[in-house]
């Protein structure tokens, strides 16, 4: 049976805003860009980051536990789950509204569904030994020591700013709800999944899944999602139109097309910042190598339609 070519689009934080009012405004703009891709003839699966949102939820739940001694601290994995549903609620409604606006109320259009998604990680991943990902608000030294004693947090001092909790960022291993996601995608639904890289879980005895104090890079998880739904294209959205060498210097050079080998050479030369462009390029390389004909595109949200037409962005492929 013929089907539309599939795109997994990985939304960055700038596509969602930092507060509830910002998010409600941002998802309307984001939905227009997503439906643009659908109008180009693609079936779209959506993943997204959750940095500001999960930080806000974590802060709120921590404040509640300090105010009410009978209220236990909320695990980070639960905060990630909350953020997935909270973002998905706004995004799926904005997508429905945009589809309805373009295609008319009486015209059948794709349904939109958010899947609260767990991502299994390896409990022996070296990342757990060296937590590096900051989360939550800055604290004083006294507050940080209390958080270490009361909650078992790993705290790190950021000179000039204060202390902040850091957690592990393990690589994604398996998307637990992938069969449900595939069923919805195959049925023609617009699916929002793997928000924030997925809820990090480790497998215990008897198949029990235990939440982990970690955050998973959403670009690596989006790559895995794209492979699992057999997508032809992975679009990783960022704040710049293309990937660049010598970014921010007089020698800056924009890149249009790269092979995985060329991209790895530029990584070895130190052109891409860890925690910024580096994981995006690494995820793009992995997807491009996963199957002949697959293309990873890195560009801005507002340039996604031009990027899929080959008019802008950085394309990584064999």
Coordinates of C-alpha atoms in Angstrom, one line a residue:
X1 CA 0.0 0.0 0.0
X2 CA 1.3 3.4 -1.0
X3 CA 1.8 5.9 1.8
X4 CA 3.0 9.5 2.1
X5 CA 6.7 10.0 2.9
X6 CA 7.2 10.5 6.6
X7 CA 8.9 13.3 8.5
X8 CA 9.8 13.3 12.2
X9 CA 10.1 16.9 13.2
X10 CA 12.0 17.6 16.5
X11 CA 10.9 20.9 17.9
X12 CA 13.3 23.0 20.0
X13 CA 12.5 25.2 23.0
X14 CA 12.0 28.3 20.9
X15 CA 9.0 26.6 19.3
X16 CA 7.2 26.3 22.6
X17 CA 8.0 29.4 24.7
X18 CA 9.0 29.5 28.4
X19 CA 5.7 30.2 30.2
X20 CA 2.1 29.1 29.8
X21 CA 1.0 32.3 27.9
X22 CA 4.2 32.1 25.7
X23 CA 3.5 28.5 25.0
X24 CA -0.1 29.1 24.0
X25 CA 1.1 31.8 21.5
X26 CA 4.1 29.8 20.3
X27 CA 2.2 26.6 19.4
X28 CA 0.0 28.5 17.0
X29 CA 3.1 29.6 15.0
X30 CA 4.6 26.1 15.3
X31 CA 1.4 24.5 14.1
X32 CA 1.4 26.6 11.0
X33 CA 5.0 25.4 10.1
X34 CA 4.0 21.7 10.8
X35 CA 0.9 21.9 8.6
X36 CA 3.0 23.6 5.9
X37 CA 5.0 20.3 5.7
X38 CA 1.7 18.3 5.6
X39 CA 0.6 20.5 2.7
X40 CA 3.9 19.5 0.9
X41 CA 2.6 15.9 0.9
X42 CA 4.3 14.6 4.0
X43 CA 3.0 12.7 7.0
X44 CA 4.4 14.3 10.1
X45 CA 5.3 12.9 13.5
X46 CA 6.2 15.4 16.1
X47 CA 8.7 15.3 19.0
X48 CA 9.7 18.2 21.2
X49 CA 12.0 19.5 23.9
X50 CA 10.7 20.4 27.4
X51 CA 13.5 22.2 29.1
X52 CA 11.7 25.3 30.4
X53 CA 8.5 23.3 31.1
X54 CA 10.0 20.5 33.1
X55 CA 12.1 23.0 35.1
X56 CA 9.0 25.0 36.0
X57 CA 7.1 21.8 37.1
X58 CA 10.1 20.6 39.1
X59 CA 10.4 24.0 40.8
X60 CA 6.7 24.1 41.6
X61 CA 6.6 20.6 43.1
X62 CA 9.8 21.2 45.1
X63 CA 8.2 24.4 46.5
X64 CA 5.1 22.4 47.5
X65 CA 7.2 19.8 49.3
X66 CA 9.0 22.5 51.3
X67 CA 5.7 24.2 52.2
X68 CA 3.9 21.0 53.2
X69 CA 6.1 18.4 55.0
X70 CA 3.5 15.7 54.3
X71 CA 3.9 16.2 50.5
X72 CA 6.7 14.0 49.2
X73 CA 9.1 15.3 46.6
X74 CA 8.0 14.6 43.1
X75 CA 10.5 12.4 41.0
X76 CA 12.0 14.0 38.0
X77 CA 10.5 11.2 35.8
X78 CA 7.0 12.3 36.9
X79 CA 7.8 15.9 36.1
X80 CA 8.8 14.8 32.6
X81 CA 5.5 13.0 32.2
X82 CA 3.6 16.1 33.4
X83 CA 5.4 18.2 30.9
X84 CA 4.7 15.8 28.0
X85 CA 0.9 16.0 28.6
X86 CA 0.9 19.7 29.3
X87 CA 2.8 20.5 26.1
X88 CA 0.9 17.9 24.1
X89 CA -2.5 19.4 25.2
X90 CA -1.6 22.8 23.8
X91 CA 0.1 21.6 20.7
X92 CA -2.4 19.0 19.6
X93 CA -5.3 21.5 19.9
X94 CA -3.3 24.2 18.0
X95 CA -2.7 21.6 15.2
X96 CA -6.3 20.7 15.0
X97 CA -7.3 24.3 14.8
X98 CA -4.8 25.0 12.0
X99 CA -5.9 21.9 10.0
X100 CA -9.5 23.0 10.5
X101 CA -8.7 26.6 9.4
X102 CA -6.9 25.5 6.2
X103 CA -9.2 22.6 5.2
X104 CA -12.6 23.7 6.4
X105 CA -14.8 22.3 9.2
X106 CA -16.6 20.0 6.8
X107 CA -13.5 18.5 5.3
X108 CA -12.1 15.3 6.9
X109 CA -8.6 15.9 8.2
X110 CA -6.1 13.9 10.2
X111 CA -6.7 13.4 13.9
X112 CA -4.0 14.5 16.3
X113 CA -2.9 12.5 19.4
X114 CA -0.3 12.9 22.1
X115 CA 1.3 9.7 23.4
X116 CA 2.8 10.0 26.9
X117 CA 6.0 8.2 26.1
X118 CA 8.6 6.3 28.2
X119 CA 12.1 5.8 27.0
X120 CA 14.1 2.9 28.4
X121 CA 17.7 3.6 29.2
X122 CA 20.6 1.5 30.4
X123 CA 21.1 1.7 34.2
X124 CA 24.8 1.2 33.6
X125 CA 25.1 4.0 31.2
X126 CA 28.2 6.0 32.1
X127 CA 26.2 9.2 32.2
X128 CA 24.8 8.2 35.5
X129 CA 28.2 8.4 37.1
X130 CA 28.8 11.9 35.8
X131 CA 25.6 14.0 35.9
X132 CA 26.0 17.1 33.8
X133 CA 22.6 18.4 32.8
X134 CA 21.4 21.4 34.8
X135 CA 17.7 21.5 35.8
X136 CA 15.6 23.7 38.0
X137 CA 16.4 27.1 39.6
X138 CA 19.6 28.4 41.1
X139 CA 20.0 28.1 44.8
X140 CA 22.2 29.4 47.6
X141 CA 24.9 27.2 49.0
X142 CA 22.7 26.5 52.1
X143 CA 19.7 25.6 50.0
X144 CA 21.9 23.3 47.8
X145 CA 23.2 21.4 50.8
X146 CA 19.6 21.0 52.1
X147 CA 18.5 19.6 48.7
X148 CA 21.4 17.2 48.8
X149 CA 20.5 16.0 52.3
X150 CA 16.7 16.0 51.9
X151 CA 16.2 14.8 48.3
X152 CA 19.5 13.2 47.4
X153 CA 20.1 15.7 44.6
X154 CA 23.5 16.1 43.0
X155 CA 24.3 19.8 43.2
X156 CA 26.9 21.8 41.3
X157 CA 28.1 25.4 41.8
X158 CA 28.0 27.7 38.8
X159 CA 30.4 30.6 39.7
X160 CA 28.7 33.9 39.8
X161 CA 25.2 32.4 39.6
X162 CA 24.8 30.0 42.5
X163 CA 24.1 26.3 42.9
X164 CA 21.9 24.1 40.6
X165 CA 20.8 20.5 40.4
X166 CA 22.5 18.4 37.7
X167 CA 21.2 15.1 36.4
X168 CA 22.4 12.4 34.0
X169 CA 21.7 12.5 30.3
X170 CA 21.8 8.8 29.2
X171 CA 21.4 7.7 25.6
X172 CA 17.9 6.4 24.6
X173 CA 17.7 2.6 24.2
X174 CA 14.1 1.7 23.5
X175 CA 10.8 3.6 23.1
X176 CA 8.4 1.7 25.3
X177 CA 5.2 2.8 23.5
X178 CA 6.6 2.4 20.0
X179 CA 3.9 -0.2 18.9
X180 CA 1.1 2.2 19.9
X181 CA 2.9 5.1 18.1
X182 CA 3.3 3.0 14.9
X183 CA -0.4 2.0 15.0
X184 CA -1.5 5.6 15.2
X185 CA 1.0 6.7 12.5
X186 CA -0.1 3.9 10.2
X187 CA -3.7 4.9 10.7
X188 CA -2.9 8.4 9.4
X189 CA -2.9 10.2 12.8
X190 CA -0.6 13.2 13.5
X191 CA 1.3 11.9 16.5
X192 CA 3.1 13.9 19.2
X193 CA 5.5 11.6 21.1
X194 CA 8.8 11.3 22.9
X195 CA 8.4 14.8 24.5
X196 CA 11.6 15.9 26.2
X197 CA 13.3 12.8 25.0
X198 CA 10.8 10.6 26.7
X199 CA 10.2 9.7 30.4
X200 CA 13.5 8.0 31.4
X201 CA 12.9 4.5 32.8
X202 CA 15.0 1.5 33.6
X203 CA 13.7 -2.1 33.4
X204 CA 13.5 -3.9 36.7
X205 CA 12.5 -7.5 37.6
X206 CA 9.2 -8.8 36.3
X207 CA 9.1 -6.1 33.6
X208 CA 8.6 -3.2 36.1
X209 CA 9.7 0.1 34.7
X210 CA 11.3 2.5 37.2
X211 CA 11.6 6.2 36.6
X212 CA 15.2 7.5 36.5
X213 CA 16.5 10.9 37.7
X214 CA 17.7 11.9 34.3
X215 CA 16.8 13.8 31.1
X216 CA 17.3 12.3 27.7
X217 CA 18.5 14.4 24.8
X218 CA 15.4 15.0 22.6
X219 CA 17.5 15.0 19.4
X220 CA 18.9 11.5 20.0
X221 CA 15.4 10.3 21.0
X222 CA 13.9 11.9 17.9
X223 CA 16.5 10.0 15.8
X224 CA 15.4 6.8 17.4
X225 CA 11.7 7.6 16.9
X226 CA 12.3 8.5 13.2
X227 CA 14.1 5.1 12.6
X228 CA 11.3 3.2 14.4
X229 CA 8.5 4.7 12.4
X230 CA 10.5 4.3 9.2
X231 CA 10.6 8.0 8.4
X232 CA 12.4 9.3 5.3
X233 CA 13.3 12.6 6.8
X234 CA 14.3 13.8 10.3
X235 CA 14.1 17.6 10.7
X236 CA 15.9 19.0 13.8
X237 CA 14.9 22.5 14.4
X238 CA 17.3 25.0 16.0
X239 CA 17.8 28.8 16.3
X240 CA 19.9 29.2 13.1
X241 CA 19.1 28.5 9.5
X242 CA 22.1 26.3 8.8
X243 CA 24.9 24.6 10.6
X244 CA 28.2 26.6 10.4
X245 CA 31.9 26.2 10.7
X246 CA 33.7 28.8 12.9
X247 CA 30.2 30.0 14.1
X248 CA 30.1 33.6 15.3
X249 CA 33.5 34.5 14.0
X250 CA 34.6 36.4 10.9
X251 CA 35.5 33.1 9.3
X252 CA 32.0 31.7 9.7
X253 CA 31.0 29.4 6.9
X254 CA 27.4 28.1 6.4
X255 CA 27.1 24.4 5.3
X256 CA 24.4 23.2 2.9
X257 CA 25.2 19.5 2.3
X258 CA 27.2 17.1 4.3
X259 CA 28.0 13.4 4.3
X260 CA 28.1 11.7 7.7
X261 CA 31.9 11.4 7.2
X262 CA 32.3 15.1 6.6
X263 CA 30.2 15.9 9.6
X264 CA 32.3 13.6 11.8
X265 CA 35.4 15.3 10.6
X266 CA 34.1 18.7 11.6
X267 CA 33.1 17.3 15.0
X268 CA 36.7 16.0 15.5
X269 CA 37.9 19.5 14.7
X270 CA 35.7 20.9 17.5
X271 CA 33.4 23.1 15.4
X272 CA 30.2 22.3 17.2
X273 CA 29.4 23.2 20.9
X274 CA 28.4 20.4 23.3
X275 CA 24.9 20.9 24.6
X276 CA 24.1 23.1 21.6
X277 CA 24.8 22.1 17.9
X278 CA 26.9 19.0 18.7
X279 CA 24.1 16.6 19.7
X280 CA 21.9 17.8 16.7
X281 CA 24.7 17.0 14.3
X282 CA 25.4 13.6 16.0
X283 CA 21.7 12.7 15.8
X284 CA 21.6 13.7 12.2
X285 CA 24.6 11.6 11.4
X286 CA 23.0 8.5 13.1
X287 CA 19.7 8.9 11.2
X288 CA 21.4 9.4 7.8
X289 CA 23.5 6.3 8.4
X290 CA 20.6 4.2 9.6
X291 CA 19.2 3.4 6.1
X292 CA 20.1 4.4 2.5
X293 CA 17.9 7.3 1.3
X294 CA 17.3 8.9 4.7
X295 CA 18.0 12.6 5.1
X296 CA 18.5 14.7 8.2
X297 CA 17.8 18.4 7.9
X298 CA 18.9 21.0 10.5
X299 CA 17.2 24.4 10.1
X300 CA 14.9 27.0 11.8
X301 CA 11.2 26.4 12.4
X302 CA 10.2 29.2 10.0
X303 CA 12.4 27.8 7.3
X304 CA 11.2 24.2 7.5
X305 CA 9.1 24.3 4.4
X306 CA 11.9 25.8 2.3
X307 CA 14.3 23.3 3.9
X308 CA 12.2 20.3 2.8
X309 CA 12.3 21.7 -0.7
X310 CA 16.1 21.9 -0.6
X311 CA 16.2 25.7 -0.6
X312 CA 17.9 26.2 2.8
X313 CA 19.1 24.4 5.9
X314 CA 21.9 21.8 6.3
X315 CA 21.1 18.4 4.8
X316 CA 23.1 15.4 6.1
X317 CA 22.8 12.2 4.0
X318 CA 24.8 9.4 2.5

